[in-house]
């Protein structure tokens, strides 16, 4: 069950290269589905194969450090997905407003989109440090120990912060959070129009059965249907690579 | 070959064990005891005495005998709970550098890790004597709700005792490991750890070799010591009433009463009433005798509040784990206080089943630590005797010392996996006296999470990041952990500088904080300067 050091090192170099672009489901190595059992099983499988404890005394401290970091990212993804509400919110975010009309992505064992997701420029961002619905956006919380508290907020009575040398204006209301371009899983449904998507799905299916020529054909048809999709162009480039 | 041992460093008692292919073996003390009191005495003749012998000195030399050091380790002496704990201690505790408590023993000033290192050193010597070889590595258990500073201080104590601390693991998790290792279990268990000084409850799902904690809760100042203290207060009142003597002002008398209270408590776990005379009470050079009579019902009246609190925390953990009491297939009792009949009765009421009886609440934590130590050292095998019920009776001389343990017959080493959680929310201070949570409680560890913040003032070139632990939005209501300063920021308008703050909790449950200016890449990964923790020399 436990991985060999060779397998571990291969995995490390693979995930480290795209660590910031991996979505939560990528970290757990499962297709995006909201099944609590599947999510827990996926995490347990990863724990059983490459939990840092399994490698104590088997790898160099530097490799261990890197392993702990990468494993911590897996755990962070699990922490979010194991809460049903958060998982549902994340899936909605991935699927976007069109989720109702378009079927959920048909991820196979090695879906093209996920493989490409790692190599493509981001099409839409997955906001990693900010979840919708939580008050803390990337720009509202402030670290500042010397400015006075804004008068509109109740000041703590026990230990008020030291008064500043000169009155400082009340901080302006936070600017609208600019979506940070943190790439993640790319849902093909957002990267092209519906007609192109139909072709893309067929290409995915063909790719899955190993029929590269058919996959190429369908990708080209998809491009014809949606010539502006960079996602499809990258997919074509990936597929045409010998 | 050097051994890796598991150590349960308790508030009142400690246990040390080692995993062998034939079972977990406990290291005995000089008097053949499996449970070693966590007491360190500094006799007038010089030197240091630890364990059973030191406990015997508590009654006669209360001001030079340190006990319950675990309640002080890694604590900020200014914290109100610590101040409260100090009022009951007969020995002197001063404030040292970095707000850490310093224990004063005659002419010696000791940090708390130095005292705990004496206990660990004693355990190490016991194990070495029995195993006939050096003990260099150890897994030490800590209460699940231990904070960062407490964990660091415990590691420091291990280092001072000459041990390479392979890992700190949480006590309830260790107990679950001892309960489930090698049994191919698929169940959800509740570990109810009511020890001498601390109370912890953890809910775990066990799937064969994977032990995943779903939620944990606890109270750092709730334990058998509190029950002893309540009984001692009752005895003191009795003494005051009958003999017109107030023993509360007298260290030696009060210590004697607390020790008697502990015995009365234990007696009342088996019998319905306790009656007798406490002797050896010295007052003004004369011996005073105190007759007493206490029934179990009276005792239960005294301890009901403590037990209610533990049950309430258990309910809270169940809610956090989204579990119903009926989902729990076994209740694992840990710690001597779980022997109190009222505790068992309330647990049975809550879960609708009697707690598991075949588990020894004093030894199960050390057993789990031993299994984890063996796992991390690569010397753990699926032996026959690893399960709790089969814990082998120990001989004065270990079979390991004779080399007749069948190491060779074992196959691939076993590596159970412990997946623990954060015991409390971890937050940073933001403008206006508020705090922003970066890691919530009950998150799986090891974990790393980054949040982006910004400056609140124009041309600000440095930010101070105060880190705290707790669940309150108001910064002051949380427990301050330490601070990190990020300097050399480009002077820009407020809100234009973006700072990524990364919190990482490692497998020992220790927090690492990193702050990074997202644009310039200036980074500070200062180890958090933790208040109350030992200062590196």
XYZ file of C-alpha atoms in Angstrom:
779
model
C 0.000 0.000 0.000
C 2.711 2.441 1.014
C 4.465 4.027 -1.885
C 8.099 3.477 -2.637
C 10.396 6.467 -2.346
C 10.680 6.553 -6.141
C 6.922 6.830 -6.536
C 6.842 9.501 -3.868
C 9.523 11.619 -5.497
C 7.796 11.346 -8.871
C 4.529 12.515 -7.322
C 6.265 15.346 -5.526
C 7.860 16.782 -8.601
C 4.603 16.463 -10.483
C 2.460 18.285 -7.935
C 5.042 20.845 -6.945
C 5.274 22.139 -10.476
C 1.581 23.008 -10.516
C 0.838 23.292 -6.809
C -0.820 26.686 -7.076
C -2.953 25.698 -10.023
C -4.411 22.565 -8.579
C -8.030 22.637 -7.539
C -9.313 20.973 -4.430
C -10.458 17.853 -6.253
C -7.140 17.654 -8.080
C -5.416 17.422 -4.733
C -7.663 14.552 -3.718
C -7.236 12.945 -7.137
C -10.934 12.402 -7.718
C -13.466 13.851 -10.143
C -15.539 16.694 -8.718
C -18.447 14.970 -7.020
C -20.135 15.769 -3.765
C -19.980 12.349 -2.191
C -18.754 12.477 1.397
C -17.697 8.827 1.275
C -15.733 9.273 -1.930
C -13.992 12.330 -0.490
C -13.083 10.572 2.728
C -11.943 7.451 0.898
C -9.803 9.536 -1.433
C -8.118 11.225 1.511
C -7.551 7.913 3.264
C -6.054 6.442 0.114
C -3.603 9.315 -0.103
C -2.853 9.002 3.615
C -2.202 5.302 3.263
C 0.130 5.757 0.344
C 2.112 8.898 1.195
C 1.428 10.251 4.656
C 4.706 11.802 5.886
C 4.792 9.377 8.827
C 5.244 6.518 6.390
C 8.545 7.962 5.248
C 10.153 8.871 8.558
C 13.713 7.659 8.378
C 13.398 6.697 4.715
C 13.970 10.057 3.023
C 16.236 13.074 3.411
C 15.007 15.866 5.711
C 14.745 18.198 2.740
C 12.511 15.760 0.845
C 10.480 15.281 4.006
C 9.990 19.036 4.297
C 8.678 19.187 0.773
C 6.464 16.172 1.364
C 4.931 17.731 4.474
C 4.201 20.903 2.510
C 2.511 19.082 -0.336
C 0.652 16.780 2.009
C -0.545 19.828 3.955
C -2.116 21.108 0.760
C -3.938 17.802 0.286
C -5.232 18.110 3.836
C -6.348 21.683 3.234
C -8.377 20.535 0.232
C -9.879 17.714 2.272
C -10.699 20.084 5.136
C -12.844 22.168 2.799
C -14.473 19.359 0.892
C -15.417 17.210 3.861
C -17.893 19.857 5.011
C -20.984 19.206 2.884
C -22.012 22.878 2.658
C -18.592 24.046 1.603
C -18.234 21.228 -0.854
C -21.560 22.136 -2.443
C -20.604 25.811 -2.591
C -17.296 24.921 -4.188
C -18.965 22.734 -6.780
C -21.397 25.551 -7.607
C -18.439 27.858 -7.999
C -16.734 25.384 -10.328
C -19.805 24.842 -12.423
C -20.945 28.407 -12.491
C -24.407 29.734 -13.306
C -24.813 27.393 -16.234
C -24.712 24.350 -14.049
C -28.469 23.981 -14.365
C -28.436 23.771 -18.134
C -25.215 21.944 -18.811
C -24.675 18.457 -17.522
C -21.923 17.972 -14.982
C -18.514 17.344 -16.498
C -18.025 13.760 -17.469
C -14.716 13.176 -15.894
C -13.204 9.871 -16.711
C -10.253 8.332 -15.044
C -7.807 10.686 -16.673
C -9.959 13.404 -18.133
C -8.400 15.565 -20.738
C -9.540 18.733 -19.022
C -7.828 17.858 -15.808
C -4.671 16.859 -17.533
C -4.777 20.074 -19.477
C -5.761 22.066 -16.439
C -2.268 21.706 -15.235
C -0.683 23.124 -18.348
C -3.113 25.792 -19.396
C -3.303 29.453 -18.571
C -6.242 30.048 -16.260
C -9.572 30.549 -17.925
C -11.470 31.330 -14.801
C -10.138 31.650 -11.390
C -10.740 29.517 -8.429
C -10.397 31.724 -5.422
C -8.342 29.795 -3.017
C -8.147 31.877 0.101
C -11.595 33.330 -0.066
C -14.798 31.422 0.042
C -18.025 33.070 -0.983
C -20.244 33.681 1.956
C -17.475 34.342 4.433
C -17.103 37.961 5.466
C -13.347 37.982 5.083
C -12.494 38.789 1.539
C -8.956 39.131 0.432
C -9.103 42.846 0.907
C -11.316 43.653 3.855
C -9.368 42.269 6.766
C -6.641 44.570 7.833
C -3.496 44.076 9.771
C -2.653 47.333 11.364
C -1.881 47.872 14.961
C -1.291 51.626 14.946
C -4.280 53.087 13.253
C -7.248 53.910 15.484
C -10.301 51.750 15.207
C -12.879 53.118 12.804
C -15.476 55.026 14.833
C -18.335 53.149 13.247
C -17.110 49.931 14.829
C -17.370 49.428 18.557
C -13.999 50.042 20.116
C -12.799 47.476 22.650
C -13.225 48.865 26.133
C -10.615 46.736 27.834
C -7.465 47.733 26.012
C -7.812 50.397 23.366
C -4.951 50.577 20.859
C -2.443 53.369 21.436
C -3.626 56.616 19.977
C -1.814 57.692 16.828
C 0.427 60.765 16.634
C -1.969 62.462 14.275
C -5.560 61.739 13.429
C -5.698 59.243 10.651
C -8.696 59.241 8.388
C -11.118 56.431 8.730
C -10.210 53.720 6.306
C -12.301 53.950 3.209
C -14.731 51.128 2.595
C -12.833 48.282 1.103
C -12.666 48.302 -2.666
C -14.619 45.611 -4.379
C -12.550 42.485 -4.163
C -10.781 42.025 -7.431
C -10.900 38.376 -8.285
C -7.385 37.155 -7.928
C -6.150 35.101 -10.773
C -5.518 31.950 -8.929
C -5.899 29.183 -11.441
C -7.426 25.895 -10.578
C -9.531 23.268 -12.175
C -10.872 24.415 -15.466
C -14.346 23.391 -16.188
C -14.567 22.938 -19.941
C -18.171 24.082 -19.748
C -16.906 27.592 -19.086
C -14.171 27.589 -21.620
C -16.288 27.283 -24.750
C -19.816 27.570 -26.043
C -22.343 24.790 -25.880
C -21.831 23.528 -29.435
C -18.103 23.358 -29.014
C -18.596 21.609 -25.709
C -20.534 18.801 -27.382
C -17.587 18.185 -29.698
C -15.146 18.529 -26.861
C -16.969 15.845 -24.893
C -16.719 13.487 -27.822
C -13.041 14.299 -28.096
C -12.653 13.474 -24.454
C -14.428 10.179 -24.962
C -12.260 9.320 -27.929
C -9.140 10.300 -26.033
C -10.277 8.020 -23.271
C -10.649 5.041 -25.568
C -7.295 5.859 -27.101
C -8.605 6.923 -30.498
C -6.366 9.891 -31.041
C -7.389 10.620 -34.609
C -11.068 10.901 -33.672
C -10.156 13.010 -30.650
C -8.188 15.384 -32.901
C -11.048 15.598 -35.336
C -13.534 16.500 -32.650
C -11.247 19.061 -31.088
C -10.932 20.694 -34.515
C -14.712 20.635 -34.915
C -14.989 22.235 -31.491
C -12.565 24.963 -32.541
C -14.628 25.555 -35.640
C -17.665 26.012 -33.390
C -15.878 28.329 -30.979
C -12.777 29.794 -32.611
C -12.032 32.129 -29.714
C -11.563 29.479 -27.037
C -7.939 29.406 -25.929
C -8.749 26.342 -23.907
C -9.528 24.406 -27.075
C -6.409 25.687 -28.798
C -4.309 24.502 -25.929
C -6.139 21.202 -25.975
C -5.358 20.883 -29.659
C -1.720 21.698 -29.030
C -1.577 19.125 -26.285
C -3.172 16.471 -28.453
C -1.077 17.172 -31.549
C 2.120 16.830 -29.581
C 3.811 13.650 -30.836
C 19.889 -1.673 19.041
C 18.592 1.532 20.623
C 14.917 1.579 21.376
C 12.137 4.013 20.586
C 9.739 4.248 23.497
C 6.322 5.755 23.999
C 5.864 8.067 26.950
C 2.626 9.206 28.520
C 3.826 12.293 30.395
C 0.885 12.870 32.669
C -0.046 15.561 35.155
C 0.038 13.200 38.105
C 1.467 9.982 36.699
C 3.629 8.962 33.765
C 4.016 5.657 31.967
C 6.703 4.472 29.582
C 6.313 1.540 27.204
C 7.943 -0.095 24.216
C 6.382 -2.091 21.387
C 7.861 -5.532 20.796
C 6.691 -8.216 18.398
C 5.109 -10.041 21.313
C 3.252 -7.072 22.696
C 3.612 -3.737 24.360
C 5.873 -3.876 27.362
C 5.808 -1.384 30.221
C 9.009 -0.268 31.887
C 8.946 -0.727 35.632
C 10.241 1.668 38.223
C 12.783 0.801 40.929
C 9.980 -0.550 43.133
C 8.390 -2.556 40.350
C 5.670 -0.011 39.616
C 4.242 0.436 36.134
C 2.911 3.903 36.834
C 5.474 6.537 37.807
C 4.300 9.632 39.698
C 5.246 12.818 37.813
C 6.813 14.257 40.932
C 10.289 15.728 41.299
C 11.755 16.385 44.737
C 14.836 18.367 45.654
C 15.848 16.970 49.065
C 17.896 19.099 51.485
C 20.800 16.677 51.117
C 21.121 17.712 47.495
C 20.421 15.841 44.301
C 17.108 15.159 42.623
C 14.575 12.440 43.397
C 11.889 11.455 40.906
C 8.869 9.169 40.868
C 7.438 7.125 43.703
C 10.207 8.142 46.051
C 9.589 11.803 45.316
C 5.853 11.421 45.857
C 6.547 10.118 49.357
C 8.320 13.385 50.087
C 5.355 15.503 49.089
C 3.835 15.198 52.547
C 7.015 16.001 54.433
C 8.731 18.522 52.157
C 5.903 20.235 50.293
C 7.836 23.357 49.370
C 10.670 21.507 47.619
C 8.610 18.872 45.849
C 7.245 19.745 42.426
C 4.112 18.029 41.175
C 1.586 18.805 38.434
C 4.339 20.581 36.452
C 2.333 19.777 33.349
C -0.221 22.375 34.377
C 2.501 25.012 34.085
C 4.478 23.811 31.076
C 4.494 26.242 28.181
C 2.071 28.499 30.005
C 2.058 32.214 30.195
C 2.299 32.980 33.903
C 0.105 36.032 33.418
C -2.836 33.970 32.212
C -5.671 34.025 34.775
C -6.111 30.255 34.826
C -2.438 29.782 35.626
C -2.683 32.336 38.396
C -5.594 30.365 39.795
C -3.634 27.108 39.588
C -0.700 28.745 41.361
C -2.762 29.625 44.420
C -3.007 25.957 45.356
C 0.681 25.112 44.916
C 2.869 24.819 48.004
C 6.090 25.563 46.113
C 7.255 28.934 44.849
C 6.771 29.984 41.233
C 8.231 33.229 39.873
C 7.908 35.015 36.590
C 10.826 34.363 34.275
C 11.876 35.730 30.894
C 9.222 35.689 28.194
C 6.506 35.411 30.860
C 7.312 31.798 31.546
C 6.887 30.363 35.034
C 10.099 29.645 36.943
C 10.020 27.130 39.778
C 12.188 28.123 42.732
C 13.728 25.266 44.704
C 16.110 26.443 47.417
C 18.907 28.108 45.447
C 17.871 26.657 42.101
C 15.654 28.349 39.576
C 14.210 25.889 37.101
C 12.111 26.322 34.029
C 9.140 23.987 33.774
C 10.666 22.018 30.861
C 13.695 21.427 33.066
C 11.471 19.888 35.729
C 9.605 17.783 33.171
C 12.961 16.715 31.741
C 13.743 15.222 35.158
C 10.612 13.093 34.925
C 11.423 12.084 31.347
C 15.007 11.294 32.331
C 13.721 9.037 35.102
C 11.429 7.205 32.656
C 14.304 6.867 30.205
C 16.505 5.316 32.910
C 13.734 2.895 33.930
C 13.325 1.774 30.326
C 17.077 1.456 29.772
C 17.482 -0.643 32.902
C 14.758 -2.990 31.768
C 15.643 -3.180 28.089
C 19.372 -3.420 28.652
C 20.148 -0.891 25.953
C 20.101 2.819 25.256
C 16.806 4.575 24.696
C 17.328 7.458 22.303
C 14.010 8.090 20.629
C 10.577 8.708 22.035
C 7.038 9.588 21.144
C 5.551 11.756 23.878
C 1.839 12.262 24.329
C 0.199 15.584 25.097
C -3.423 16.538 25.761
C -5.286 17.189 22.526
C -6.052 20.732 23.599
C -2.393 21.608 24.271
C -1.417 24.888 22.663
C 1.571 25.635 20.542
C 3.718 26.855 23.433
C 2.853 23.827 25.529
C 3.839 21.501 22.720
C 7.100 23.301 22.082
C 7.925 23.263 25.767
C 7.196 19.527 25.965
C 9.513 18.905 23.021
C 12.135 20.999 24.747
C 11.767 18.877 27.890
C 12.370 15.762 25.801
C 15.444 17.310 24.276
C 16.800 18.266 27.705
C 16.305 14.676 28.838
C 18.479 13.485 25.948
C 15.611 12.116 23.878
C 15.038 12.593 20.201
C 11.318 13.357 20.207
C 10.075 11.572 17.100
C 6.615 12.986 17.451
C 4.177 14.511 19.881
C 0.830 12.786 19.624
C -2.446 13.609 21.261
C -3.389 11.443 24.200
C -6.879 10.439 23.010
C -5.484 9.558 19.591
C -2.823 7.397 21.214
C -5.517 5.640 23.232
C -7.531 4.991 20.076
C -4.431 3.589 18.396
C -3.864 1.178 21.272
C -7.526 0.223 21.134
C -7.709 -0.395 17.420
C -4.235 -1.323 16.187
C -4.004 -4.634 14.402
C -7.700 -5.389 14.918
C -8.936 -4.552 11.416
C -11.694 -2.428 12.879
C -14.172 -0.326 10.951
C -15.879 1.776 13.567
C -16.450 5.165 15.132
C -15.199 5.488 18.699
C -15.274 8.094 21.416
C -12.162 8.472 23.551
C -13.064 10.013 26.879
C -9.817 11.057 28.557
C -10.385 12.343 32.079
C -6.942 12.476 33.636
C -5.327 14.030 36.646
C -5.101 17.521 35.283
C -6.772 17.729 31.896
C -9.894 16.550 30.184
C -10.015 15.637 26.498
C -12.603 13.993 24.352
C -11.973 12.867 20.780
C -14.186 11.193 18.232
C -12.396 8.998 15.742
C -13.219 6.862 12.786
C -11.029 3.783 12.627
C -10.642 2.125 9.262
C -8.135 -0.659 9.646
C -4.786 1.138 9.778
C -6.146 4.659 9.446
C -7.171 6.515 12.601
C -8.895 9.725 11.663
C -9.942 12.178 14.346
C -13.243 13.809 13.432
C -13.450 16.273 16.295
C -11.843 16.946 19.604
C -12.715 19.099 22.565
C -11.533 19.501 26.091
C -10.683 21.601 29.072
C -7.107 22.118 30.058
C -7.989 22.790 33.692
C -10.330 19.952 34.510
C -9.164 16.751 36.114
C -8.827 14.488 39.097
C -6.746 17.136 40.857
C -9.841 19.316 41.008
C -11.792 16.524 42.661
C -8.971 16.027 45.182
C -8.984 19.727 45.847
C -12.761 19.707 46.430
C -12.475 16.826 48.917
C -9.547 18.518 50.648
C -11.614 21.670 51.020
C -14.335 19.577 52.641
C -11.785 18.020 55.013
C -10.352 21.438 55.820
C -13.812 22.682 56.699
C -14.317 19.631 58.913
C -11.034 20.295 60.641
C -11.913 23.910 61.159
C -15.277 22.948 62.613
C -14.018 20.279 65.021
C -10.612 21.514 66.032
C -10.839 25.221 65.312
C -7.767 25.036 63.125
C -7.743 26.468 59.621
C -5.357 24.278 57.621
C -5.757 26.277 54.434
C -3.028 28.679 55.510
C -0.648 25.814 56.228
C 1.102 24.299 53.220
C 2.068 21.091 54.897
C -1.334 20.426 56.437
C -3.130 21.172 53.209
C -0.818 18.934 51.164
C -1.467 16.125 53.636
C -5.199 16.648 53.255
C -4.975 16.642 49.444
C -3.067 13.360 49.528
C -5.646 11.886 51.896
C -8.389 13.189 49.629
C -6.919 11.296 46.688
C -7.055 8.052 48.691
C -10.599 8.733 49.857
C -11.649 9.372 46.249
C -10.165 6.092 45.082
C -11.777 4.230 47.968
C -15.168 5.700 47.123
C -14.897 4.425 43.550
C -15.255 0.924 44.986
C -17.146 1.464 48.246
C -20.222 3.504 49.057
C -18.735 5.246 52.067
C -15.332 6.060 53.506
C -14.671 6.479 57.183
C -11.449 6.840 59.092
C -8.937 9.053 60.762
C -6.293 11.128 59.005
C -3.151 11.114 61.060
C 0.254 12.630 60.562
C -1.198 16.127 60.597
C 1.485 18.169 62.315
C 0.539 21.449 63.886
C 2.835 23.396 66.177
C 4.992 20.330 66.712
C 1.984 18.307 67.821
C 0.206 15.626 65.886
C -3.457 16.285 65.221
C -5.846 13.567 64.137
C -8.841 14.258 61.950
C -11.708 11.758 61.926
C -13.898 11.904 58.849
C -16.836 10.209 57.211
C -17.747 10.730 53.591
C -20.322 8.861 51.535
C -20.278 8.370 47.803
C -23.437 10.437 47.506
C -21.679 13.332 49.253
C -18.680 12.983 46.944
C -20.927 12.915 43.902
C -22.507 16.136 45.084
C -19.037 17.703 45.161
C -17.902 16.477 41.755
C -21.153 16.757 39.825
C -20.131 20.092 38.353
C -16.882 18.695 36.957
C -18.610 15.649 35.492
C -21.369 17.776 33.944
C -18.735 19.897 32.274
C -17.041 16.849 30.754
C -20.334 15.509 29.421
C -21.191 18.924 27.985
C -17.841 19.029 26.163
C -18.488 15.529 24.825
C -21.827 16.669 23.436
C -20.116 19.639 21.819
C -17.588 17.365 20.135
C -20.406 15.156 18.846
C -22.084 18.192 17.332
C -18.849 19.317 15.718
C -18.344 15.877 14.207
C -22.005 15.773 13.077
C -22.507 12.565 14.962
C -25.314 11.230 17.075
C -24.387 9.435 20.329
C -25.861 6.272 18.774
C -23.275 6.372 15.974
C -20.531 5.585 18.463
C -19.700 1.915 18.598
C -17.312 2.035 21.544
C -16.403 4.399 24.373
C -12.747 4.170 25.344
C -12.129 5.458 28.868
C -8.717 6.929 29.596
C -7.362 8.434 32.809
C -7.928 7.550 36.426
C -10.908 9.846 36.853
C -12.980 7.632 34.546
C -12.995 5.114 37.416
C -15.359 7.401 39.335
C -18.735 5.617 39.141
C -20.598 8.846 38.460
C -18.502 9.429 35.321
C -19.194 5.928 34.009
C -22.885 6.285 34.799
C -23.179 9.587 32.936
C -21.277 8.166 29.953
C -23.587 5.166 29.826
C -26.575 7.526 29.887
C -25.176 9.610 27.045
C -24.145 6.818 24.711
C -26.645 4.155 25.733
C -23.850 1.668 26.293
C -21.376 0.863 29.021
C -17.830 2.096 28.376
C -15.310 -0.541 27.321
C -14.098 -2.279 30.448
C -11.171 -4.280 29.208
C -9.034 -1.183 28.732
C -6.683 -0.092 31.466
C -7.252 3.656 31.660
C -3.807 4.314 33.134
C -1.779 2.486 30.542
C -3.623 2.733 27.264
C -2.091 6.095 26.275
C 1.496 4.953 26.792
C 0.657 1.825 24.857
C -0.519 3.846 21.885
C 2.570 6.043 22.123
C 4.746 2.923 22.103
C 3.002 1.646 18.986
C 3.498 4.985 17.231
C 7.151 5.115 18.330
C 7.711 1.649 16.913
C 5.962 2.677 13.717
C 8.081 5.800 13.236
C 11.273 3.948 14.097
C 10.367 1.234 11.597
C 10.404 -1.484 14.246
C 6.697 -2.146 14.593
C 5.305 -5.420 13.419
C 1.910 -7.018 13.514
C 2.627 -8.977 16.629
C 0.090 -11.075 18.405
C 0.088 -9.148 21.619
C -0.345 -5.580 20.460
C -4.012 -5.262 21.244
C -5.094 -3.671 24.475
C -6.576 -6.794 25.957
C -3.338 -8.674 25.427
C -0.984 -6.167 27.015
C 1.705 -8.433 28.364
C 2.483 -8.508 32.048
C 5.974 -7.207 32.456
C 8.858 -8.992 34.045
C 11.548 -7.223 35.938
C 13.908 -8.098 33.135
C 12.632 -7.772 29.619
C 12.871 -10.654 27.196
C 14.194 -7.994 24.846
C 17.321 -7.783 26.954
C 18.026 -11.468 26.317
C 17.503 -11.084 22.622
C 14.966 -13.894 22.509
C 12.215 -11.834 20.956
C 11.434 -13.123 17.491
C 12.137 -9.933 15.555
C 13.152 -12.015 12.566
C 9.831 -13.826 12.339
C 8.050 -10.576 11.697
C 7.468 -9.504 8.127
C 6.922 -6.020 6.761
C 6.823 -3.296 9.384
C 3.379 -1.977 10.227
C 2.713 1.726 9.890
C -0.617 2.809 11.312
C -1.592 6.318 10.283
C -2.866 8.909 12.715
C -4.818 11.783 11.223
C -5.355 14.369 13.905
C -7.073 17.746 14.040
C -6.400 21.262 15.297
C -7.811 21.663 18.823
C -8.615 25.374 18.521
C -9.062 28.115 15.967
C -5.916 30.025 14.976
C -6.373 33.696 14.158
C -4.544 36.936 13.551
C -5.268 40.413 14.835
C -6.822 42.886 12.413
C -7.639 46.576 12.689
C -10.092 47.701 15.310
C -9.348 45.043 17.901
C -10.820 42.271 15.826
C -9.353 38.987 14.725
C -9.611 36.984 11.553
C -9.610 33.210 11.587
C -7.083 31.479 9.360
C -7.463 27.918 10.574
C -10.632 26.804 12.306
C -10.772 24.207 15.018
C -11.140 20.525 14.145
C -9.272 20.859 10.858
C -7.195 17.865 9.816
C -3.447 18.242 10.243
C -0.815 18.712 8.890
C -2.398 21.610 7.085
C -1.348 24.809 5.390
C -3.617 27.700 4.499
C -2.947 31.177 3.159
C -5.113 34.272 3.489
C -4.428 37.622 1.897
C -4.526 40.798 3.961
C -3.641 44.376 3.325
C -2.332 47.435 5.112
C -4.710 49.830 6.840
C -2.639 53.009 6.677
C -0.878 54.948 3.929
C 2.875 54.503 3.576
C 3.015 51.770 6.098
C 6.354 49.945 5.811
C 5.862 47.283 8.414
C 3.037 45.156 9.690
C 2.812 43.446 13.012
C 1.015 40.145 12.865
C -0.265 39.087 16.254
C -1.345 35.479 16.317
C -3.846 34.095 18.766
C -5.803 30.973 19.538
C -9.510 30.823 20.253
C -12.926 31.225 18.746
C -13.732 34.873 19.466
C -14.003 37.641 16.895
C -12.584 40.048 19.475
C -8.831 39.727 19.597
C -8.525 40.232 23.380
C -10.847 37.368 24.167
C -8.450 34.903 22.590
C -5.233 33.471 23.936
C -2.244 35.375 22.582
C 0.331 33.099 20.971
C 2.992 35.441 19.676
C 3.850 37.941 17.012
C 5.560 38.166 13.668
C 6.816 41.407 12.118
C 7.068 41.872 8.369
C 9.330 44.781 7.514
C 10.590 46.547 4.422
C 7.253 46.918 2.716
C 7.138 49.443 -0.114
C 5.469 52.629 1.189
C 2.187 52.614 -0.697
C -1.346 53.743 -0.158
C -3.386 51.703 2.255
C -4.943 48.689 0.692
C -2.373 48.595 -2.100
C 0.022 46.267 -0.362
C -1.082 42.676 -0.333
C 0.297 40.409 2.335
C -0.107 36.663 2.196
C -0.210 35.177 5.653
C 0.302 31.429 5.728
C -0.459 29.320 8.770
C 0.912 25.829 8.801
C 0.294 23.282 11.539
C 2.704 20.374 11.416
C 2.234 16.774 12.564
C 3.262 17.701 16.096
C 0.462 20.266 16.142
C 2.964 23.126 16.189
C 2.095 26.308 14.320
C 4.440 27.916 11.783
C 3.579 31.350 10.496
C 4.871 32.847 7.287
C 4.124 36.311 5.967
C 4.940 37.379 2.464
C 4.534 40.588 0.536
C 2.707 39.294 -2.509
C 4.261 41.885 -4.859
C 7.868 42.253 -3.800
C 8.222 38.719 -2.511
C 9.744 39.870 0.771
C 9.186 36.988 3.111
C 9.521 36.365 6.807
C 9.244 32.888 8.141
C 10.046 33.711 11.667
C 9.313 30.979 14.087
C 6.599 32.501 16.146
C 7.975 33.998 19.323
C 5.734 32.119 21.642
C 4.922 33.609 25.005
C 5.574 31.291 27.888
C 7.781 28.998 25.844
C 11.380 28.448 26.857
C 13.789 30.974 25.382
C 16.522 29.420 23.300
C 19.786 29.823 25.181
